[in-house]
Coordinates of C-alpha atoms in Angstrom, one line a residue:
Chain A
M1 CA -47.0 225.7 29.6
P2 CA -46.8 229.5 29.5
T3 CA -48.0 231.8 26.7
K4 CA -45.2 233.9 25.2
V5 CA -45.6 237.7 24.7
I6 CA -44.4 238.8 21.2
A7 CA -45.8 242.3 21.5
G8 CA -47.4 243.9 24.5
G9 CA -49.8 246.3 22.8
L10 CA -50.1 249.8 24.4
A11 CA -50.6 248.9 28.0
T12 CA -51.8 245.4 28.4
T13 CA -52.2 244.3 32.0
I14 CA -53.3 241.2 33.9
Q15 CA -56.5 241.9 35.7
D16 CA -59.1 240.0 37.7
L17 CA -62.0 241.3 39.8
G18 CA -59.5 243.2 42.1
R19 CA -58.1 243.5 45.5
P20 CA -60.6 244.9 48.0
G21 CA -59.6 245.6 51.6
Y22 CA -56.5 247.8 51.3
Y23 CA -57.9 251.2 50.2
H24 CA -57.3 252.6 53.7
L25 CA -53.5 252.2 52.9
G26 CA -53.8 253.8 49.5
I27 CA -53.8 250.4 47.6
P28 CA -56.8 250.6 45.3
I29 CA -59.1 247.7 44.3
S30 CA -57.7 247.6 40.7
G31 CA -59.1 244.8 38.5
A32 CA -60.9 245.0 35.2
M33 CA -62.3 248.4 34.4
D34 CA -65.1 246.7 32.5
R35 CA -66.0 243.9 34.9
F36 CA -69.0 242.6 32.8
A37 CA -66.7 242.0 29.9
L38 CA -64.1 240.2 32.1
R39 CA -66.8 238.0 33.6
A40 CA -68.2 237.1 30.2
A41 CA -64.8 236.3 28.7
N42 CA -63.9 234.0 31.5
R43 CA -67.3 232.2 31.3
L44 CA -66.9 231.7 27.6
V45 CA -63.6 229.7 28.1
G46 CA -64.8 227.8 31.1
N47 CA -63.0 229.8 33.8
D48 CA -64.3 231.2 37.0
E49 CA -65.7 234.6 36.4
G50 CA -62.9 236.2 38.5
A51 CA -60.0 234.4 36.8
A52 CA -57.1 236.6 35.7
A53 CA -57.2 237.7 32.1
L54 CA -55.5 240.4 29.9
E55 CA -56.9 243.9 29.6
A56 CA -55.7 245.5 26.4
V57 CA -56.3 249.2 26.0
F58 CA -56.6 250.6 22.4
I59 CA -54.1 248.2 20.9
G60 CA -54.0 244.4 21.3
P61 CA -51.0 242.3 22.2
E62 CA -49.5 239.5 20.1
L63 CA -49.2 236.2 21.9
E64 CA -47.6 232.9 20.9
F65 CA -49.3 229.8 22.5
T66 CA -47.2 226.9 23.6
E67 CA -50.2 224.6 24.3
D68 CA -53.7 224.3 23.0
A69 CA -56.2 226.6 24.6
L70 CA -59.5 228.3 24.3
V71 CA -59.6 232.0 24.0
A72 CA -62.4 234.6 24.2
V73 CA -62.2 238.3 23.5
T74 CA -64.9 240.6 24.9
G75 CA -65.3 244.3 25.5
A76 CA -63.8 246.6 22.9
E77 CA -64.3 245.6 19.2
M78 CA -60.8 244.6 18.2
T79 CA -61.0 241.6 15.9
P80 CA -58.8 238.7 17.1
K81 CA -56.8 236.7 14.6
V82 CA -55.2 233.3 14.9
D83 CA -52.3 233.0 12.5
G84 CA -54.0 235.8 10.6
D85 CA -57.5 234.2 10.5
E86 CA -60.2 236.5 11.9
Q87 CA -62.2 235.2 14.9
A88 CA -65.5 236.4 16.3
T89 CA -65.5 238.5 19.5
W90 CA -67.7 237.4 22.5
T91 CA -67.1 233.8 21.3
A92 CA -64.7 231.1 22.4
F93 CA -62.3 230.0 19.8
P94 CA -59.4 227.5 19.9
V95 CA -55.7 228.4 19.6
K96 CA -53.3 225.5 19.0
A97 CA -49.8 225.2 20.4
G98 CA -47.4 227.2 18.1
Q99 CA -50.2 229.5 16.8
V100 CA -50.1 233.3 17.2
L101 CA -53.0 235.4 18.5
S102 CA -52.9 238.9 17.2
F103 CA -55.5 241.8 16.9
D104 CA -56.8 244.1 14.3
F105 CA -57.1 247.8 15.0
L106 CA -59.7 249.1 17.5
R107 CA -63.1 249.7 15.9
A108 CA -65.2 250.5 19.0
G109 CA -64.8 250.7 22.8
A110 CA -61.5 251.0 24.5
R111 CA -60.5 247.9 26.4
A112 CA -60.6 244.3 25.2
Y113 CA -60.6 241.4 27.6
I114 CA -58.7 238.4 26.5
A115 CA -59.5 235.3 28.6
I116 CA -57.5 232.1 28.1
S117 CA -58.7 228.8 29.4
G118 CA -57.1 228.1 32.8
G119 CA -56.6 231.8 33.5
I120 CA -53.3 233.5 33.8
D121 CA -51.6 232.0 36.8
V122 CA -49.3 234.7 38.1
P123 CA -48.7 234.8 41.9
M124 CA -51.4 236.4 44.0
A125 CA -50.5 239.7 45.7
L126 CA -52.8 240.6 48.6
G127 CA -55.4 238.2 47.3
S128 CA -55.5 239.2 43.7
R129 CA -53.6 238.9 40.4
S130 CA -54.6 242.3 39.3
T131 CA -51.8 244.7 38.2
Y132 CA -51.5 247.9 40.1
A133 CA -48.7 249.5 38.1
I134 CA -48.3 252.7 40.2
G135 CA -47.4 250.5 43.2
A136 CA -45.6 247.9 41.1
L137 CA -47.9 245.3 42.7
G138 CA -49.6 242.2 41.3
G139 CA -49.9 241.1 37.6
F140 CA -46.6 240.3 35.8
E141 CA -43.9 241.8 38.0
G142 CA -46.2 244.7 38.8
R143 CA -46.3 246.1 35.3
A144 CA -47.8 245.9 31.8
I145 CA -46.7 242.9 29.8
Q146 CA -43.7 243.2 27.5
P147 CA -42.1 241.2 24.7
G148 CA -40.5 238.1 26.0
D149 CA -42.7 237.7 29.1
L150 CA -43.9 234.2 29.7
L151 CA -47.4 234.2 31.0
P152 CA -48.1 231.1 33.1
L153 CA -51.5 229.5 32.6
G154 CA -53.6 227.6 35.2
K155 CA -55.4 224.3 34.7
A156 CA -58.2 224.6 32.2
A157 CA -61.7 223.3 32.9
P158 CA -63.6 221.5 30.2
A159 CA -65.2 223.9 27.7
R160 CA -66.1 224.0 24.1
A161 CA -65.1 226.2 21.2
G162 CA -67.9 228.1 19.5
K163 CA -69.8 229.1 22.6
S164 CA -71.0 232.7 22.1
L165 CA -72.8 235.3 24.0
P166 CA -76.0 236.4 22.1
E167 CA -75.6 239.9 20.8
A168 CA -78.6 241.2 22.8
L169 CA -76.8 240.3 26.0
R170 CA -73.5 242.0 25.2
R171 CA -72.8 245.4 26.5
G172 CA -71.1 247.5 23.9
S173 CA -70.0 251.1 23.8
G174 CA -72.2 253.9 22.6
S175 CA -71.6 257.5 21.7
P176 CA -72.6 259.8 23.2
V177 CA -72.3 258.1 26.6
E178 CA -74.5 258.9 29.6
L179 CA -73.0 258.5 33.0
R180 CA -75.4 258.6 35.9
V181 CA -74.2 260.6 38.9
L182 CA -75.5 260.8 42.5
P183 CA -74.8 264.3 43.6
G184 CA -73.3 264.6 47.1
L185 CA -70.0 264.8 49.0
Y186 CA -69.1 268.5 48.4
W187 CA -72.0 269.3 46.1
H188 CA -72.8 272.3 48.2
R189 CA -69.4 273.9 47.3
I190 CA -70.6 275.0 43.8
V191 CA -73.3 277.6 43.0
E192 CA -76.7 276.6 41.7
A193 CA -76.0 277.7 38.1
S194 CA -72.9 275.4 38.1
Q195 CA -75.0 272.5 39.7
K196 CA -77.2 272.9 36.6
S197 CA -74.6 273.5 33.9
F198 CA -72.6 270.4 35.0
F199 CA -75.5 268.2 34.1
D200 CA -76.6 270.3 31.0
D201 CA -73.3 270.5 29.3
T202 CA -71.9 267.9 26.9
W203 CA -68.4 267.0 28.1
K204 CA -65.7 265.2 26.1
V205 CA -63.2 262.6 27.3
A206 CA -59.8 264.2 27.5
P207 CA -56.6 262.4 26.4
E208 CA -55.7 262.0 30.1
C209 CA -57.8 258.9 30.7
D210 CA -56.4 255.7 32.2
R211 CA -57.0 253.1 34.9
M212 CA -56.7 255.8 37.7
G213 CA -59.3 258.1 36.3
Y214 CA -61.0 259.7 33.3
R215 CA -60.7 263.4 32.7
F216 CA -63.4 265.4 30.9
R217 CA -63.3 268.8 29.2
S218 CA -65.4 271.2 27.1
G219 CA -68.0 271.9 29.7
K220 CA -68.4 275.3 31.5
A221 CA -66.1 275.9 34.4
L222 CA -67.8 275.6 37.8
E223 CA -68.2 278.5 40.1
F224 CA -67.7 278.1 43.8
V225 CA -69.7 279.4 46.8
P226 CA -67.4 281.9 48.4
R227 CA -65.9 280.9 51.8
E228 CA -63.1 281.4 54.2
P229 CA -60.7 278.4 53.5
P230 CA -60.9 276.0 56.4
F231 CA -57.6 275.4 58.1
G232 CA -55.7 272.6 56.3
A233 CA -57.7 272.8 53.1
G234 CA -55.6 275.1 51.0
S235 CA -56.4 278.4 49.4
D236 CA -58.0 277.3 46.1
P237 CA -61.8 277.2 46.3
S238 CA -61.7 273.7 45.0
N239 CA -59.6 272.5 47.9
I240 CA -60.8 270.5 50.9
T241 CA -58.9 269.1 53.9
D242 CA -57.4 266.0 52.3
A243 CA -60.0 263.3 52.5
C244 CA -60.9 259.9 51.0
Y245 CA -62.1 259.6 47.4
P246 CA -64.9 257.1 46.6
Y247 CA -64.5 255.0 43.5
G248 CA -66.4 256.8 40.8
S249 CA -66.2 260.2 42.6
V250 CA -66.1 263.3 40.4
Q251 CA -63.5 265.8 41.5
V252 CA -63.0 269.1 39.6
P253 CA -59.7 270.6 40.4
G254 CA -59.9 274.4 40.0
G255 CA -63.5 273.9 38.8
T256 CA -62.5 273.3 35.2
E257 CA -62.0 269.6 34.2
P258 CA -63.9 266.9 36.0
I259 CA -62.0 263.7 36.8
V260 CA -63.9 260.4 37.5
L261 CA -61.8 258.1 39.6
H262 CA -61.7 254.4 38.5
R263 CA -60.3 251.1 39.6
D264 CA -56.7 252.3 40.2
A265 CA -58.0 255.4 42.0
V266 CA -55.8 257.6 44.2
S267 CA -57.4 256.9 47.6
G268 CA -57.6 260.4 48.7
G269 CA -56.5 264.0 48.3
G270 CA -57.4 267.6 48.6
Y271 CA -59.9 268.3 45.8
F272 CA -63.7 268.7 46.3
M273 CA -66.0 266.1 44.7
L274 CA -69.4 267.0 43.5
G275 CA -70.8 263.5 43.4
T276 CA -70.2 259.9 42.3
V277 CA -70.8 257.9 39.2
I278 CA -73.1 255.1 40.3
S279 CA -71.7 251.5 40.4
A280 CA -73.9 250.4 37.5
D281 CA -72.2 252.7 35.1
M282 CA -68.5 252.2 36.1
D283 CA -68.0 249.5 33.5
L284 CA -69.1 251.9 30.7
I285 CA -66.2 254.2 31.5
G286 CA -63.7 251.5 30.8
Q287 CA -64.9 251.4 27.2
M288 CA -64.8 255.2 26.5
Q289 CA -62.3 256.5 24.0
P290 CA -60.8 260.0 24.2
H291 CA -63.1 262.7 22.7
T292 CA -66.3 260.6 23.4
P293 CA -69.1 263.1 24.0
T294 CA -70.5 262.5 27.5
R295 CA -73.5 263.7 29.5
F296 CA -73.7 263.3 33.2
V297 CA -77.2 262.5 34.3
K298 CA -78.4 263.3 37.8
V299 CA -80.0 260.5 39.7
D300 CA -81.1 259.9 43.3
M301 CA -80.3 256.9 45.5
D302 CA -83.5 255.0 44.5
E303 CA -82.6 255.3 40.9
A304 CA -79.0 254.3 41.6
L305 CA -80.1 251.1 43.4
A306 CA -82.7 250.3 40.6
A307 CA -79.9 250.6 38.1
R308 CA -77.7 248.4 40.2
H309 CA -80.5 245.7 40.2
D310 CA -80.9 246.0 36.4
R311 CA -77.2 245.4 36.1
Q312 CA -77.4 242.3 38.3
R313 CA -80.3 241.0 36.2
M314 CA -78.1 241.5 33.1
L315 CA -75.3 239.6 34.7
D316 CA -77.7 236.8 35.6
R317 CA -78.9 236.6 32.0
M318 CA -75.3 236.4 30.8
R319 CA -74.6 233.6 33.2
E320 CA -77.7 231.7 32.1
A321 CA -76.8 232.1 28.5
L322 CA -73.3 230.8 29.1
A323 CA -74.2 228.1 31.7
Chain B
M1 CA -66.9 270.1 67.8
K2 CA -69.8 270.2 65.4
E3 CA -71.8 267.2 64.5
A4 CA -70.3 265.2 61.6
R5 CA -71.7 265.7 58.1
Y6 CA -72.8 262.5 56.2
A7 CA -73.0 262.1 52.5
F8 CA -73.3 259.1 50.1
G9 CA -70.6 258.6 47.5
G10 CA -72.7 256.8 45.0
D11 CA -74.5 253.6 46.0
E12 CA -71.4 252.0 47.7
H13 CA -69.8 254.6 49.9
V14 CA -70.7 256.8 52.9
F15 CA -68.4 259.8 53.3
V16 CA -68.3 261.4 56.8
E17 CA -66.8 264.8 57.3
V18 CA -66.0 265.1 61.0
D19 CA -64.9 268.7 60.5
E20 CA -64.2 270.9 57.6
E21 CA -60.9 272.0 59.1
M22 CA -58.0 269.9 60.3
S23 CA -57.4 269.5 64.0
L24 CA -56.1 266.6 66.2
E25 CA -59.5 266.6 67.8
A26 CA -61.2 265.9 64.4
F27 CA -58.6 263.3 63.6
F28 CA -59.1 261.5 66.9
K29 CA -62.8 261.5 66.5
S30 CA -62.5 260.1 63.0
L31 CA -60.1 257.4 64.2
A32 CA -62.4 256.5 67.1
I33 CA -65.5 256.1 64.9
T34 CA -63.6 254.0 62.3
N35 CA -62.2 251.8 65.1
A36 CA -65.7 251.3 66.3
V37 CA -66.9 250.4 62.8
R38 CA -64.2 247.8 62.6
D39 CA -65.1 246.4 66.1
S40 CA -68.8 246.3 65.4
Q41 CA -68.3 244.1 62.3
I42 CA -71.3 245.5 60.5
K43 CA -72.3 243.1 57.7
G44 CA -71.7 244.5 54.3
V45 CA -68.9 246.8 55.2
T46 CA -66.0 246.2 52.7
E47 CA -63.5 249.1 53.4
I48 CA -62.9 251.3 56.4
C49 CA -60.8 254.3 55.5
P50 CA -59.9 256.9 58.1
A51 CA -58.6 260.3 56.8
N52 CA -57.4 263.5 58.4
A53 CA -60.7 265.0 59.6
S54 CA -63.1 262.7 57.8
F55 CA -63.5 259.0 57.0
Q56 CA -65.2 256.8 54.4
I57 CA -66.9 253.5 54.5
K58 CA -67.4 251.3 51.5
F59 CA -70.3 248.9 51.7
D60 CA -72.4 246.5 49.7
P61 CA -75.9 247.9 49.3
D62 CA -77.2 244.4 48.5
V63 CA -76.2 243.4 52.1
I64 CA -77.1 246.5 54.0
K65 CA -79.4 249.3 52.7
P66 CA -77.7 252.7 52.4
D67 CA -80.0 254.3 55.0
D68 CA -79.4 251.5 57.5
M69 CA -75.6 251.9 57.0
L70 CA -76.0 255.6 57.7
A71 CA -78.0 254.9 60.9
E72 CA -75.4 252.4 62.1
L73 CA -72.6 255.0 61.6
K74 CA -74.6 257.7 63.4
K75 CA -75.0 255.4 66.4
L76 CA -71.2 254.8 66.5
E77 CA -70.5 258.5 66.2
A78 CA -72.5 259.1 69.4
A79 CA -70.5 256.4 71.2
A80 CA -67.2 257.7 69.8
E81 CA -67.9 261.1 71.4
K82 CA -67.4 259.5 74.8
A83 CA -64.2 257.7 73.8
E84 CA -61.1 259.0 75.6
P85 CA -58.7 260.6 73.1
R86 CA -55.8 258.3 74.0
L87 CA -53.8 256.1 71.7
Q88 CA -51.3 253.2 72.2
T89 CA -49.0 253.9 69.3
R90 CA -45.3 254.1 68.2
I91 CA -42.9 256.9 67.5
I92 CA -40.6 256.5 64.5
E93 CA -37.5 258.4 63.6
V94 CA -37.3 259.2 59.9
P95 CA -34.0 260.5 58.6
V96 CA -34.3 263.3 56.0
Y97 CA -31.6 264.7 53.7
Y98 CA -33.0 268.2 53.2
Q99 CA -32.0 270.1 50.1
D100 CA -30.8 266.9 48.4
P101 CA -29.7 266.8 44.8
W102 CA -32.6 264.6 43.5
T103 CA -35.5 266.7 44.6
H104 CA -33.5 269.8 43.7
E105 CA -33.1 268.5 40.1
T106 CA -36.8 267.7 40.0
L107 CA -38.0 271.0 41.3
M108 CA -35.8 272.9 38.8
R109 CA -37.3 270.8 36.0
F110 CA -40.8 271.9 37.0
R111 CA -40.0 275.5 37.9
E112 CA -42.6 277.0 35.6
R113 CA -45.4 275.2 37.5
H114 CA -44.3 276.8 40.8
Q115 CA -45.4 280.0 42.6
D116 CA -41.8 281.2 42.8
P117 CA -39.9 280.3 39.6
N118 CA -36.7 282.0 40.9
G119 CA -36.3 280.2 44.2
T120 CA -36.5 276.6 45.5
D121 CA -39.4 275.1 47.3
L122 CA -37.7 275.4 50.6
E123 CA -36.8 279.0 50.1
Y124 CA -40.4 279.8 49.2
A125 CA -41.8 277.8 52.1
A126 CA -39.4 279.5 54.6
R127 CA -40.2 283.0 53.3
I128 CA -44.0 282.7 53.3
N129 CA -44.0 281.1 56.8
G130 CA -41.9 284.0 58.2
Y131 CA -38.6 282.1 58.7
G132 CA -35.4 284.1 58.3
S133 CA -33.5 281.3 56.6
V134 CA -33.9 277.9 55.1
A135 CA -31.9 276.5 58.0
D136 CA -34.4 278.0 60.5
F137 CA -37.3 276.5 58.5
I138 CA -35.7 273.0 58.4
A139 CA -35.1 273.3 62.2
A140 CA -38.9 274.0 62.6
H141 CA -39.9 271.1 60.2
S142 CA -37.6 268.7 62.1
G143 CA -38.1 270.2 65.5
S144 CA -41.5 268.8 66.5
P145 CA -43.1 265.4 66.0
W146 CA -45.8 264.7 63.5
F147 CA -48.9 262.6 63.5
V148 CA -49.7 260.2 60.7
S149 CA -53.3 261.4 60.2
M150 CA -54.0 259.5 56.9
V151 CA -52.4 256.9 54.7
G152 CA -53.3 257.0 51.1
F153 CA -53.3 258.9 47.8
V154 CA -51.0 256.2 46.5
A155 CA -49.8 253.0 48.2
G156 CA -48.5 253.6 51.7
L157 CA -48.1 257.4 51.4
P158 CA -48.5 259.0 54.9
F159 CA -50.0 262.4 55.5
L160 CA -48.3 264.0 58.5
Y161 CA -49.8 266.6 60.8
Q162 CA -47.5 268.9 62.8
M163 CA -47.8 268.6 66.5
V164 CA -47.6 272.2 67.5
E165 CA -50.1 275.0 68.2
R166 CA -52.0 276.1 65.1
E167 CA -50.2 279.5 65.1
R168 CA -46.9 277.7 64.6
Q169 CA -48.0 275.2 62.0
I170 CA -46.3 275.4 58.6
Q171 CA -48.6 276.0 55.7
V172 CA -47.7 276.1 52.0
P173 CA -49.8 275.9 48.9
K174 CA -49.4 273.0 46.4
Y175 CA -47.7 273.6 43.1
L176 CA -49.8 275.8 40.7
R177 CA -50.0 272.7 38.4
P178 CA -49.0 269.3 39.6
R179 CA -45.7 267.8 38.5
T180 CA -45.6 264.6 36.4
D181 CA -42.6 263.4 38.4
T182 CA -41.5 263.2 42.1
P183 CA -38.6 261.2 43.3
K184 CA -39.4 258.2 45.4
L185 CA -39.2 258.9 49.2
T186 CA -39.4 262.7 48.7
V187 CA -40.5 264.5 51.9
G188 CA -43.2 266.9 50.6
Y189 CA -45.6 269.6 51.9
G190 CA -49.0 270.9 50.9
G191 CA -51.6 272.8 52.9
C192 CA -50.8 272.0 56.5
F193 CA -49.6 268.5 55.8
S194 CA -46.2 267.0 55.3
C195 CA -46.0 263.7 53.4
I196 CA -43.5 261.1 52.2
Y197 CA -43.9 260.0 48.6
S198 CA -43.9 256.2 48.9
V199 CA -43.4 255.7 45.1
R200 CA -42.1 257.8 42.2
G201 CA -44.8 259.6 40.3
A202 CA -47.0 262.6 39.9
G203 CA -47.3 265.1 42.8
G204 CA -48.3 268.6 43.7
Y205 CA -46.7 269.0 47.1
Q206 CA -43.6 271.2 47.6
M207 CA -40.4 269.2 47.9
F208 CA -38.1 269.6 50.9
G209 CA -35.8 266.6 51.0
I210 CA -35.6 262.9 50.7
T211 CA -35.4 260.0 53.2
P212 CA -33.3 256.9 52.6
M213 CA -35.9 254.7 54.5
P214 CA -38.3 252.8 52.2
I215 CA -41.9 252.9 53.4
F216 CA -43.5 250.7 50.8
D217 CA -42.1 247.4 49.6
P218 CA -44.4 245.3 47.4
Q219 CA -41.9 242.5 47.3
Q220 CA -41.7 242.5 51.2
Q221 CA -38.0 241.8 51.1
L222 CA -36.9 244.4 53.7
N223 CA -36.7 243.1 57.3
Y224 CA -39.1 245.8 58.7
L225 CA -41.6 245.4 55.8
S226 CA -41.6 241.6 55.7
D227 CA -44.9 241.3 57.7
F228 CA -46.7 243.9 55.6
M229 CA -45.7 245.9 52.6
V230 CA -46.9 249.3 53.9
F231 CA -45.0 250.8 56.8
F232 CA -47.2 253.5 58.2
K233 CA -50.7 253.4 59.7
P234 CA -52.9 256.3 61.0
G235 CA -51.9 257.2 64.6
D236 CA -48.2 256.6 64.1
I237 CA -46.0 259.5 65.4
V238 CA -42.9 260.6 63.3
K239 CA -39.9 262.6 64.2
F240 CA -37.8 263.8 61.3
Q241 CA -34.0 263.7 61.8
P242 CA -31.9 265.9 59.5
I243 CA -29.0 264.0 58.0
D244 CA -26.2 265.1 55.6
A245 CA -25.1 263.6 52.2
D246 CA -22.7 261.1 53.8
A247 CA -25.2 259.9 56.3
Y248 CA -27.8 259.6 53.5
S249 CA -25.4 257.5 51.4
A250 CA -24.5 255.3 54.4
A251 CA -28.2 254.7 55.2
V252 CA -28.9 253.8 51.5
E253 CA -26.1 251.2 51.7
E254 CA -27.6 249.8 54.9
V255 CA -31.0 249.5 53.2
A256 CA -29.5 247.8 50.2
A257 CA -27.8 245.2 52.5
D258 CA -31.1 245.0 54.5
R259 CA -29.2 246.0 57.6
Y260 CA -31.3 249.1 58.1
V261 CA -33.6 249.0 61.1
P262 CA -35.8 252.1 61.8
R263 CA -35.7 253.5 65.3
I264 CA -39.1 252.8 66.7
K265 CA -40.5 253.0 70.3
E266 CA -43.9 252.2 71.7
V267 CA -45.6 255.2 73.3
T268 CA -49.0 256.2 74.7
F269 CA -50.4 259.5 73.4
A270 CA -53.0 261.3 75.4
L271 CA -54.6 264.3 73.6
D272 CA -55.6 266.2 76.8
A273 CA -52.1 266.1 78.3
F274 CA -50.6 267.0 75.0
N275 CA -52.9 270.1 74.7
A276 CA -52.0 271.1 78.2
D277 CA -48.3 271.4 77.5
I278 CA -47.4 270.8 73.9
D279 CA -43.7 271.5 74.0
G280 CA -43.2 269.6 77.3
Y281 CA -45.2 266.6 75.9
N282 CA -43.1 266.6 72.7
R283 CA -39.9 266.6 74.7
K284 CA -41.1 263.5 76.5
L285 CA -42.0 261.8 73.2
E286 CA -38.5 262.6 72.0
E287 CA -36.9 261.2 75.2
A288 CA -38.9 258.1 74.7
L289 CA -37.7 257.8 71.1
H290 CA -34.0 258.0 72.2
A291 CA -34.3 256.0 75.5
N292 CA -32.4 252.7 75.5

């Protein structure tokens, strides 16, 4: 029996762990921006970690249940309510047929993950249920959910209400945020003073921040090493011959406002990139609100891999706690 | 050609710049290496993305160490140097309604973001490329075939590289500030690349016209997109065919009724023979396209 959407929130989409394998055709991986929160939410309600759940940005949806289910809300702090009664986040709670799940305003973070026992059972598109709205692919008819949509649910596995992830194992959102960056790609295109100022300055998340990428402002403009533009690159010093963009890569069009590409990344284009946010810090970006002060921290490959391993240990601890 | 430049994109990507500037030689080398990566089935590789004059490999550093990944790619680069620049591919006719009302409406709406607020994108492109009229410019844009040198930006969008001597290649800058809207199936231009916008959305390329032929169909309902939702792949050759408003409307109806079938022919492309006689080679490609 499906769950009925009464209100969609701001841009609530169905996401799982994404759709790898089609980036060479411009179809990005998509999936939860905060994968840790998605995995935890699913585990709390007895789903596979990669089951499809709702990702609600800034404002939660309102959902009417037509069958009994377990729900867990992780990620952003946005208190869930069942027929008006407040529920704890990072904790599985029951919702009965006929009850309405709604949300209080956002207190911290940016994206809440709402897992429902059984998972959301929309059809797979290229191996994933994730919504890629730009391509009208996956999710619910390729778009954010809207009032009147009926979200089909899969078959729930046994799980109990009240299961909770200990606070120490949750990953919240801080401020200021530090994002670790491995310099590289077209790092050599900016002068030494700019290589320094990029990491010294405090940047702020711009209002233009979404699943494609996060834009930052308030830092000093970057200066470029003079050059004769290579054929095909274009005349602006920040242009390159159109190339692929890594997930997490930091492009700075015109040298002014860095953009970090995220799960719905454009797969390529003609702007130089100075480096890439390491995989361990990608989830953090999904919980950043506009205006969040941000420092980029320079790391090398060994530090990036060490951070990756720390993150895997954190995942393992979460899995043990919710086993 | 110089040796390729290798760089890591975080802990999960290797980015390889075959050449800073665009050329068919750089594109062929990039394609040869990425094909070799696919064939070699290196464990831990998760995405293989060829681009115009570069490529990118996404990998899982828990399966293969970044330095080992780099070493594997360098080996394949050495082998790809010896690959003959020859391609079994297809040539596709793409009808284009140049100076159509939809891109015209859009370009007027975003005029303050353009280099030349008093003209159209086509007038500007014709002038800065030394063409006496828009008609002459359209004749040049549709006169030679184009290579699909990259698919990406958004789902299924082809970047197209003009198959003429560098001196004759069209070059135009992108908009001063990107538009927030571009009609679906707009034929655009930026730098030395043409493109076809597969979906409606933001864009910075100059807008020349529109094609009635869908190139991305997430529902996979059209006959020629039923096997896969994305039409183009790197290495495809495209010939633009100018059409008028009536032909455009007729083609749109054909598409709506799913009777539209693109004109496609299998061809072999050999870079050395092409370079030896570009115009002659292009004539033969066009003959192949129209042969019955």
